[in-house]
XYZ file of N, CA, C and O in Angstrom:
624
model
N 0.839 -1.180 0.000
C 0.000 0.000 0.000
C 0.879 1.236 0.000
O 1.857 1.337 0.726
N 0.553 2.209 -0.801
C 1.284 3.471 -0.852
C 0.772 4.363 0.265
O -0.327 4.891 0.204
N 1.595 4.521 1.320
C 1.169 5.309 2.468
C 1.435 6.788 2.283
O 0.937 7.599 3.055
N 2.207 7.157 1.277
C 2.577 8.560 1.087
C 1.364 9.446 0.832
O 1.365 10.614 1.204
N 0.329 8.910 0.211
C -0.834 9.716 -0.114
C -2.024 9.452 0.804
O -3.104 9.989 0.586
N -1.835 8.613 1.817
C -2.899 8.292 2.748
C -2.979 9.367 3.823
O -1.983 9.700 4.450
N -4.169 9.903 4.038
C -4.375 10.926 5.059
C -4.414 10.259 6.429
O -5.162 9.321 6.644
N -3.598 10.735 7.343
C -3.558 10.219 8.711
C -4.278 11.215 9.603
O -3.996 12.410 9.570
N -5.194 10.717 10.412
C -5.894 11.564 11.372
C -5.167 11.451 12.707
O -5.091 10.368 13.280
N -4.606 12.560 13.156
C -3.918 12.598 14.439
C -4.956 12.933 15.506
O -5.633 13.955 15.401
N -5.088 12.072 16.519
C -6.086 12.320 17.559
C -5.851 13.666 18.247
O -4.707 14.080 18.449
N -6.910 14.342 18.587
C -6.800 15.624 19.280
C -7.088 15.427 20.758
O -7.654 14.420 21.164
N -6.695 16.411 21.543
C -6.956 16.384 22.971
C -5.831 15.746 23.754
O -4.888 15.211 23.191
N -5.957 15.840 25.073
C -4.906 15.326 25.939
C -5.401 14.194 26.841
O -4.804 13.928 27.877
N -6.471 13.508 26.423
C -6.926 12.348 27.190
C -5.848 11.263 27.101
O -5.022 11.251 26.189
N -5.862 10.352 28.051
C -4.878 9.269 28.036
C -4.992 8.448 26.757
O -3.993 8.057 26.169
N -6.216 8.209 26.308
C -6.409 7.423 25.077
C -5.859 8.161 23.860
O -5.209 7.558 23.000
N -6.106 9.453 23.761
C -5.579 10.239 22.631
C -4.055 10.240 22.652
O -3.409 10.125 21.607
N -3.473 10.356 23.834
C -2.010 10.330 23.943
C -1.454 8.982 23.487
O -0.453 8.925 22.768
N -2.080 7.891 23.894
C -1.616 6.565 23.459
C -1.713 6.435 21.945
O -0.802 5.908 21.300
N -2.793 6.935 21.371
C -2.951 6.860 19.914
C -1.881 7.686 19.202
O -1.373 7.286 18.156
N -1.529 8.840 19.768
C -0.492 9.680 19.166
C 0.853 8.950 19.166
O 1.591 8.996 18.189
N 1.175 8.273 20.268
C 2.436 7.532 20.337
C 2.408 6.339 19.388
O 3.417 6.013 18.759
N 1.261 5.691 19.245
C 1.159 4.600 18.272
C 1.507 5.104 16.876
O 2.148 4.397 16.091
N 1.123 6.349 16.561
C 1.479 6.922 15.257
C 2.990 7.070 15.103
O 3.517 6.922 13.999
N 3.689 7.377 16.195
C 5.150 7.448 16.112
C 5.707 6.140 15.577
O 6.479 6.131 14.620
N 5.301 5.029 16.167
C 5.852 3.735 15.781
C 5.311 3.233 14.451
O 6.067 2.830 13.568
N 3.999 3.271 14.308
C 3.368 2.608 13.168
C 3.315 3.468 11.917
O 3.162 2.934 10.812
N 3.450 4.772 12.047
C 3.429 5.643 10.866
C 4.765 6.363 10.647
O 5.342 6.265 9.582
N 5.241 7.083 11.659
C 6.474 7.847 11.463
C 7.643 6.902 11.217
O 8.395 7.077 10.250
N 7.827 5.887 12.081
C 8.971 4.985 11.926
C 8.714 3.953 10.836
O 9.474 3.849 9.880
N 7.625 3.183 10.947
C 7.379 2.091 9.999
C 7.120 2.595 8.588
O 7.651 2.055 7.620
N 6.300 3.633 8.444
C 5.920 4.104 7.111
C 6.635 5.378 6.680
O 6.280 5.965 5.660
N 7.624 5.806 7.481
C 8.452 6.959 7.110
C 7.638 8.236 6.914
O 7.953 9.056 6.060
N 6.605 8.411 7.716
C 5.739 9.596 7.635
C 6.310 10.696 8.529
O 5.744 11.055 9.556
N 7.475 11.213 8.160
C 8.219 12.168 8.972
C 7.448 13.457 9.240
O 7.645 14.101 10.274
N 6.539 13.824 8.354
C 5.790 15.063 8.516
C 4.891 15.034 9.757
O 4.543 16.083 10.304
N 4.544 13.848 10.231
C 3.678 13.734 11.402
C 4.394 14.144 12.693
O 3.735 14.430 13.698
N 5.699 14.202 12.675
C 6.445 14.591 13.883
C 6.027 15.971 14.365
O 5.966 16.224 15.570
N 5.717 16.875 13.451
C 5.312 18.230 13.834
C 4.010 18.243 14.625
O 3.790 19.134 15.443
N 3.147 17.263 14.387
C 1.853 17.222 15.057
C 1.894 16.484 16.393
O 0.985 16.619 17.199
N 2.952 15.719 16.637
C 3.023 14.881 17.828
C 4.040 15.404 18.840
O 3.838 15.276 20.044
N 5.113 16.022 18.371
C 6.200 16.451 19.254
C 6.237 17.966 19.365
O 6.149 18.679 18.362
N 6.392 18.462 20.595
C 6.447 19.898 20.867
C 7.723 20.501 20.291
O 8.728 19.803 20.114
N 7.671 21.792 20.028
C 8.863 22.491 19.534
C 10.015 22.376 20.520
O 11.178 22.336 20.123
N 9.702 22.301 21.828
C 10.752 22.185 22.843
C 10.959 20.736 23.303
O 11.552 20.489 24.357
N 10.511 19.774 22.501
C 10.734 18.354 22.787
C 12.226 18.086 22.972
O 13.063 18.663 22.282
N 12.552 17.167 23.912
C 13.942 16.804 24.158
C 14.056 15.306 24.356
O 13.289 14.700 25.105
N 15.033 14.689 23.667
C 15.340 13.267 23.797
C 16.756 13.187 24.357
O 17.737 13.205 23.613
N 16.897 13.136 25.699
C 18.212 13.232 26.325
C 19.194 12.136 25.910
O 20.396 12.394 25.835
N 18.735 10.924 25.639
C 19.637 9.829 25.249
C 20.492 10.194 24.045
O 21.615 9.736 23.924
N 19.925 10.965 23.143
C 20.611 11.292 21.888
C 20.831 12.789 21.719
O 21.284 13.232 20.665
N 20.475 13.563 22.736
C 20.578 15.020 22.691
C 19.890 15.581 21.440
O 20.435 16.421 20.729
N 18.668 15.094 21.193
C 17.884 15.545 20.040
C 16.747 16.429 20.524
O 16.150 16.172 21.567
N 16.435 17.445 19.728
C 15.429 18.420 20.137
C 14.416 18.674 19.021
O 14.761 18.668 17.853
N 13.191 18.928 19.462
C 12.116 19.309 18.556
C 11.735 18.204 17.587
O 12.352 17.140 17.546
N 10.708 18.462 16.778
C 10.288 17.481 15.774
C 11.417 17.115 14.807
O 11.505 15.976 14.361
N 12.301 18.063 14.519
C 13.419 17.755 13.614
C 14.358 16.741 14.237
O 14.934 15.905 13.530
N 14.516 16.775 15.558
C 15.326 15.764 16.232
C 14.742 14.370 16.062
O 15.473 13.399 15.868
N 13.411 14.259 16.128
C 12.749 12.974 15.897
C 13.008 12.513 14.469
O 13.353 11.353 14.231
N 12.874 13.423 13.520
C 13.134 13.067 12.116
C 14.582 12.611 11.926
O 14.844 11.658 11.181
N 15.527 13.275 12.587
C 16.941 12.888 12.497
C 17.121 11.451 12.966
O 17.797 10.650 12.313
N 16.504 11.113 14.102
C 16.633 9.764 14.632
C 15.982 8.745 13.694
O 16.563 7.689 13.418
N 14.789 9.046 13.212
C 14.090 8.105 12.324
C 14.896 7.883 11.045
O 15.038 6.743 10.590
N 15.448 8.944 10.471
C 16.265 8.779 9.251
C 17.443 7.848 9.513
O 17.749 6.962 8.703
N 18.133 8.039 10.647
C 19.285 7.192 10.978
C 18.847 5.744 11.192
O 19.496 4.807 10.698
N 17.742 5.547 11.907
C 17.253 4.198 12.183
C 16.823 3.511 10.893
O 17.135 2.339 10.663
N 16.129 4.229 10.032
C 15.660 3.645 8.769
C 16.800 3.438 7.782
O 16.688 2.612 6.888
N 17.900 4.171 7.930
C 19.085 3.899 7.108
C 19.647 2.530 7.473
O 20.040 1.751 6.610
N 19.667 2.232 8.766
C 20.154 0.930 9.221
C 19.148 -0.187 8.927
O 19.530 -1.291 8.552
N 17.866 0.121 9.097
C 16.798 -0.878 8.984
C 15.682 -0.351 8.071
O 14.609 0.024 8.549
N 15.897 -0.312 6.769
C 14.902 0.306 5.885
C 13.562 -0.425 5.825
O 12.561 0.175 5.456
N 13.532 -1.696 6.209
C 12.270 -2.451 6.174
C 11.625 -2.556 7.555
O 10.778 -3.420 7.779
N 11.972 -1.678 8.464
C 11.495 -1.748 9.848
C 9.973 -1.814 9.925
O 9.266 -1.095 9.223
N 9.508 -2.701 10.783
C 8.100 -2.762 11.151
C 8.062 -2.622 12.663
O 8.587 -3.474 13.385
N 7.497 -1.537 13.148
C 7.403 -1.227 14.576
C 5.925 -1.269 14.941
O 5.188 -0.337 14.641
N 5.475 -2.333 15.573
C 4.060 -2.486 15.872
C 3.815 -2.493 17.379
O 4.451 -3.246 18.118
N 2.888 -1.665 17.802
C 2.543 -1.554 19.215
C 1.941 -2.866 19.696
O 1.023 -3.403 19.090
N 2.492 -3.356 20.815
C 1.991 -4.571 21.447
C 1.193 -4.265 22.709
O 0.255 -4.981 23.038
N 1.602 -3.200 23.400
C 0.973 -2.889 24.680
C 1.291 -1.440 25.041
O 2.382 -0.956 24.767
N 0.319 -0.770 25.646
C 0.521 0.595 26.114
C -0.172 0.781 27.455
O -1.214 0.167 27.710
N 0.414 1.656 28.250
C -0.231 2.088 29.478
C 0.016 3.584 29.624
O 1.041 4.087 29.152
N -0.927 4.264 30.217
C -0.799 5.712 30.367
C -1.319 6.116 31.740
O -2.319 5.578 32.222
N -0.614 7.050 32.333
C -1.033 7.604 33.612
C -0.426 8.990 33.734
O 0.750 9.190 33.411
N -1.232 9.933 34.179
C -0.729 11.306 34.314
C -0.243 11.826 32.978
O -0.953 11.768 31.980
N 1.006 12.281 32.929
C 1.553 12.828 31.690
C 2.447 11.831 30.952
O 3.121 12.195 29.999
N 2.436 10.546 31.367
C 3.311 9.538 30.768
C 2.550 8.494 29.967
O 1.468 8.055 30.376
N 3.159 8.081 28.860
C 2.695 6.927 28.090
C 3.879 5.988 27.938
O 4.959 6.411 27.511
N 3.682 4.727 28.316
C 4.707 3.699 28.159
C 4.206 2.724 27.105
O 3.069 2.241 27.180
N 5.047 2.444 26.127
C 4.650 1.622 24.993
C 5.676 0.524 24.758
O 6.875 0.784 24.723
N 5.185 -0.702 24.595
C 6.039 -1.828 24.206
C 5.732 -2.138 22.751
O 4.568 -2.299 22.373
N 6.787 -2.186 21.931
C 6.612 -2.474 20.515
C 7.441 -3.687 20.114
O 8.477 -3.967 20.717
N 6.960 -4.385 19.102
C 7.741 -5.441 18.473
C 8.330 -4.862 17.202
O 7.604 -4.321 16.359
N 9.629 -4.987 17.085
C 10.355 -4.477 15.916
C 10.872 -5.660 15.117
O 11.490 -6.570 15.679
N 10.614 -5.643 13.826
C 11.139 -6.656 12.923
C 11.835 -5.898 11.813
O 11.222 -5.029 11.166
N 13.132 -6.198 11.602
C 13.887 -5.416 10.631
C 15.137 -6.152 10.181
O 15.676 -6.974 10.911
N 15.590 -5.808 8.981
C 16.824 -6.331 8.425
C 17.872 -5.225 8.453
O 17.607 -4.115 7.978
N 19.045 -5.520 8.996
C 20.094 -4.506 9.082
C 20.828 -4.401 7.749
O 21.679 -5.205 7.421
N 20.500 -3.354 6.986
C 21.120 -3.128 5.688
C 22.053 -1.922 5.685
O 22.676 -1.624 4.673
N 22.133 -1.232 6.822
C 23.030 -0.089 6.954
C 23.678 -0.114 8.320
O 23.351 -0.938 9.168
N 24.627 0.800 8.568
C 25.292 0.838 9.869
C 24.324 1.237 10.977
O 23.412 2.025 10.764
N 24.540 0.649 12.152
C 23.688 0.955 13.308
C 24.559 1.008 14.548
O 25.182 0.018 14.906
N 24.604 2.193 15.173
C 25.322 2.368 16.431
C 26.734 1.804 16.368
O 27.200 1.145 17.286
N 27.426 2.027 15.252
C 28.790 1.566 15.085
C 28.921 0.148 14.570
O 30.029 -0.335 14.351
N 27.803 -0.549 14.361
C 27.836 -1.917 13.852
C 27.660 -1.911 12.343
O 26.734 -1.281 11.834
N 28.522 -2.600 11.608
C 28.383 -2.626 10.153
C 27.140 -3.406 9.733
O 26.640 -4.248 10.480
N 26.617 -3.149 8.528
C 25.440 -3.879 8.045
C 25.705 -5.381 8.024
O 26.773 -5.822 7.608
N 24.734 -6.160 8.487
C 24.892 -7.621 8.516
C 24.041 -8.314 7.461
O 24.287 -9.461 7.125
N 22.981 -7.621 6.996
C 22.056 -8.256 6.064
C 21.120 -9.246 6.736
O 20.342 -9.911 6.062
N 21.176 -9.332 8.056
C 20.341 -10.288 8.787
C 19.105 -9.610 9.371
O 19.124 -8.437 9.700
N 18.057 -10.408 9.520
C 16.791 -9.925 10.079
C 16.755 -10.226 11.574
O 17.249 -11.267 12.010
N 16.167 -9.318 12.328
C 16.027 -9.489 13.771
C 14.614 -9.121 14.192
O 13.958 -8.295 13.563
N 14.179 -9.740 15.269
C 12.920 -9.406 15.917
C 13.264 -9.069 17.367
O 13.876 -9.884 18.055
N 12.899 -7.865 17.783
C 13.226 -7.460 19.141
C 12.134 -6.564 19.700
O 11.315 -6.029 18.966
N 12.140 -6.442 21.001
C 11.175 -5.619 21.717
C 11.837 -4.327 22.139
O 12.998 -4.328 22.545
N 11.105 -3.237 22.035
C 11.578 -1.946 22.528
C 10.501 -1.351 23.420
O 9.313 -1.621 23.243
N 10.944 -0.555 24.369
C 10.045 0.143 25.281
C 10.288 1.635 25.119
O 11.431 2.093 25.180
N 9.227 2.393 24.893
C 9.324 3.846 24.822
C 8.565 4.472 25.978
O 7.485 3.994 26.349
N 9.155 5.493 26.571
C 8.501 6.238 27.646
C 8.418 7.688 27.187
O 9.444 8.325 26.933
N 7.195 8.175 27.043
C 6.971 9.512 26.508
C 6.224 10.371 27.514
O 5.210 9.940 28.065
N 6.735 11.581 27.709
C 6.115 12.544 28.631
C 5.411 13.617 27.800
O 5.986 14.175 26.877
N 4.175 13.895 28.163
C 3.353 14.862 27.441
C 3.190 16.158 28.228
O 3.226 16.168 29.455
N 2.970 17.217 27.498
C 2.412 18.466 28.012
C 1.253 18.765 27.068
O 1.457 18.987 25.874
N 0.043 18.678 27.593
C -1.126 18.816 26.726
C -1.170 17.659 25.757
O -1.085 16.503 26.153
N -1.258 17.961 24.453
C -1.337 16.889 23.461
C -0.027 16.659 22.713
O 0.001 15.952 21.714
N 1.075 17.235 23.201
C 2.369 17.068 22.528
C 3.381 16.395 23.454
O 3.398 16.626 24.660
N 4.252 15.591 22.857
C 5.327 14.941 23.594
C 6.435 15.965 23.834
O 6.846 16.662 22.901
N 6.900 16.030 25.090
C 7.974 16.972 25.413
C 9.287 16.268 25.773
O 10.342 16.887 25.765
N 9.218 14.954 26.075
C 10.435 14.215 26.398
C 10.204 12.740 26.161
O 9.094 12.248 26.333
N 11.265 12.023 25.763
C 11.136 10.585 25.512
C 12.408 9.870 25.864
O 13.489 10.443 25.842
N 12.259 8.598 26.180
C 13.393 7.688 26.294
C 12.974 6.368 25.665
O 11.790 6.047 25.615
N 13.949 5.642 25.150
C 13.672 4.370 24.482
C 14.694 3.340 24.957
O 15.872 3.667 25.142
N 14.229 2.111 25.151
C 15.084 1.075 25.715
C 14.849 -0.243 24.992
O 13.711 -0.610 24.711
N 15.952 -0.943 24.702
C 15.861 -2.282 24.134
C 17.130 -3.035 24.477
O 18.122 -2.442 24.914
N 17.106 -4.343 24.304
C 18.228 -5.207 24.641
C 19.191 -5.235 23.452
O 19.019 -6.017 22.520
N 20.214 -4.371 23.486
C 21.135 -4.280 22.352
C 21.962 -5.552 22.184
O 22.311 -5.925 21.072
N 22.245 -6.262 23.277
C 23.026 -7.495 23.163
C 22.233 -8.555 22.406
O 22.771 -9.237 21.521
N 20.945 -8.694 22.713
C 20.116 -9.648 21.976
C 20.024 -9.247 20.507
O 20.122 -10.100 19.617
N 19.856 -7.959 20.240
C 19.793 -7.495 18.855
C 21.097 -7.810 18.129
O 21.089 -8.318 17.008
N 22.233 -7.531 18.760
C 23.532 -7.821 18.140
C 23.665 -9.308 17.822
O 24.141 -9.681 16.744
N 23.253 -10.152 18.753
C 23.317 -11.598 18.536
C 22.506 -12.006 17.318
O 22.975 -12.731 16.445
N 21.285 -11.505 17.226
C 20.428 -11.854 16.090
C 21.014 -11.365 14.770
O 20.835 -11.998 13.733
N 21.683 -10.215 14.819
C 22.248 -9.654 13.596
C 23.596 -10.267 13.237
O 24.165 -9.963 12.193
N 24.123 -11.132 14.114
C 25.371 -11.820 13.826
C 26.617 -11.071 14.253
O 27.727 -11.448 13.887
N 26.463 -10.034 15.049
C 27.620 -9.293 15.550
C 28.123 -9.986 16.812
O 27.354 -10.237 17.738
N 29.419 -10.310 16.842
C 29.956 -11.096 17.950
C 30.846 -10.301 18.889
O 31.243 -10.808 19.933
N 31.185 -9.077 18.545
C 32.013 -8.253 19.418
C 31.198 -7.075 19.914
O 30.544 -6.390 19.133
N 31.253 -6.864 21.219
C 30.526 -5.757 21.809
C 31.373 -4.496 21.721
O 32.454 -4.426 22.290
N 30.884 -3.555 20.975
C 31.493 -2.241 20.897
C 30.464 -1.288 21.474
O 29.351 -1.189 20.966
N 30.815 -0.626 22.554
C 29.873 0.262 23.193
C 29.866 1.577 22.427
O 30.844 2.328 22.446
N 28.769 1.861 21.727
C 28.710 3.090 20.930
C 28.462 4.300 21.798
O 27.914 4.204 22.893
N 28.878 5.446 21.304
C 28.551 6.691 21.986
C 27.041 6.853 22.006
O 26.352 6.415 21.085
N 26.503 7.432 23.050
C 25.060 7.581 23.151
C 24.611 9.009 22.885
O 23.461 9.338 23.056
N 25.501 9.852 22.440
C 25.148 11.249 22.254
C 24.364 11.503 20.972
O 23.707 12.526 20.857
N 24.418 10.617 20.024
C 23.702 10.789 18.754
C 23.145 9.449 18.308
O 23.659 8.404 18.693
N 22.119 9.437 17.439
C 21.517 8.167 17.013
C 22.460 7.276 16.230
O 23.415 7.616 15.695
């Protein structure tokens, strides 16, 4: 399906359900379908991702471009979400083939399935801060990388 011309409806409001739906769009549309334009509707201008020192919607686009360079066939599907107060926690299943460099690891051409957890903090209906966590050792094993090289965490 050609997603480039498909209109995406971004949920409005700051209810917990609307916030969860907005984060689902991050994984299932922005990352999986490369719908980078949606970052402006989901992330605040003062958004900050401390793990990678990325800011604003453009910082999200920078990270997605780097991730999709490494894994152009990425499928990021929401498995579970919980929301309370200003936080949304999301568990996703990622299935992807490493065709480009990732965090200092050369392309392996191998496919991996791994789980990631995202924690997003909202102000109103926009995300203002995020962190993401996954088991990099398991991912490296699946991709066939046998030496642990600890990459810098300042950039994606």
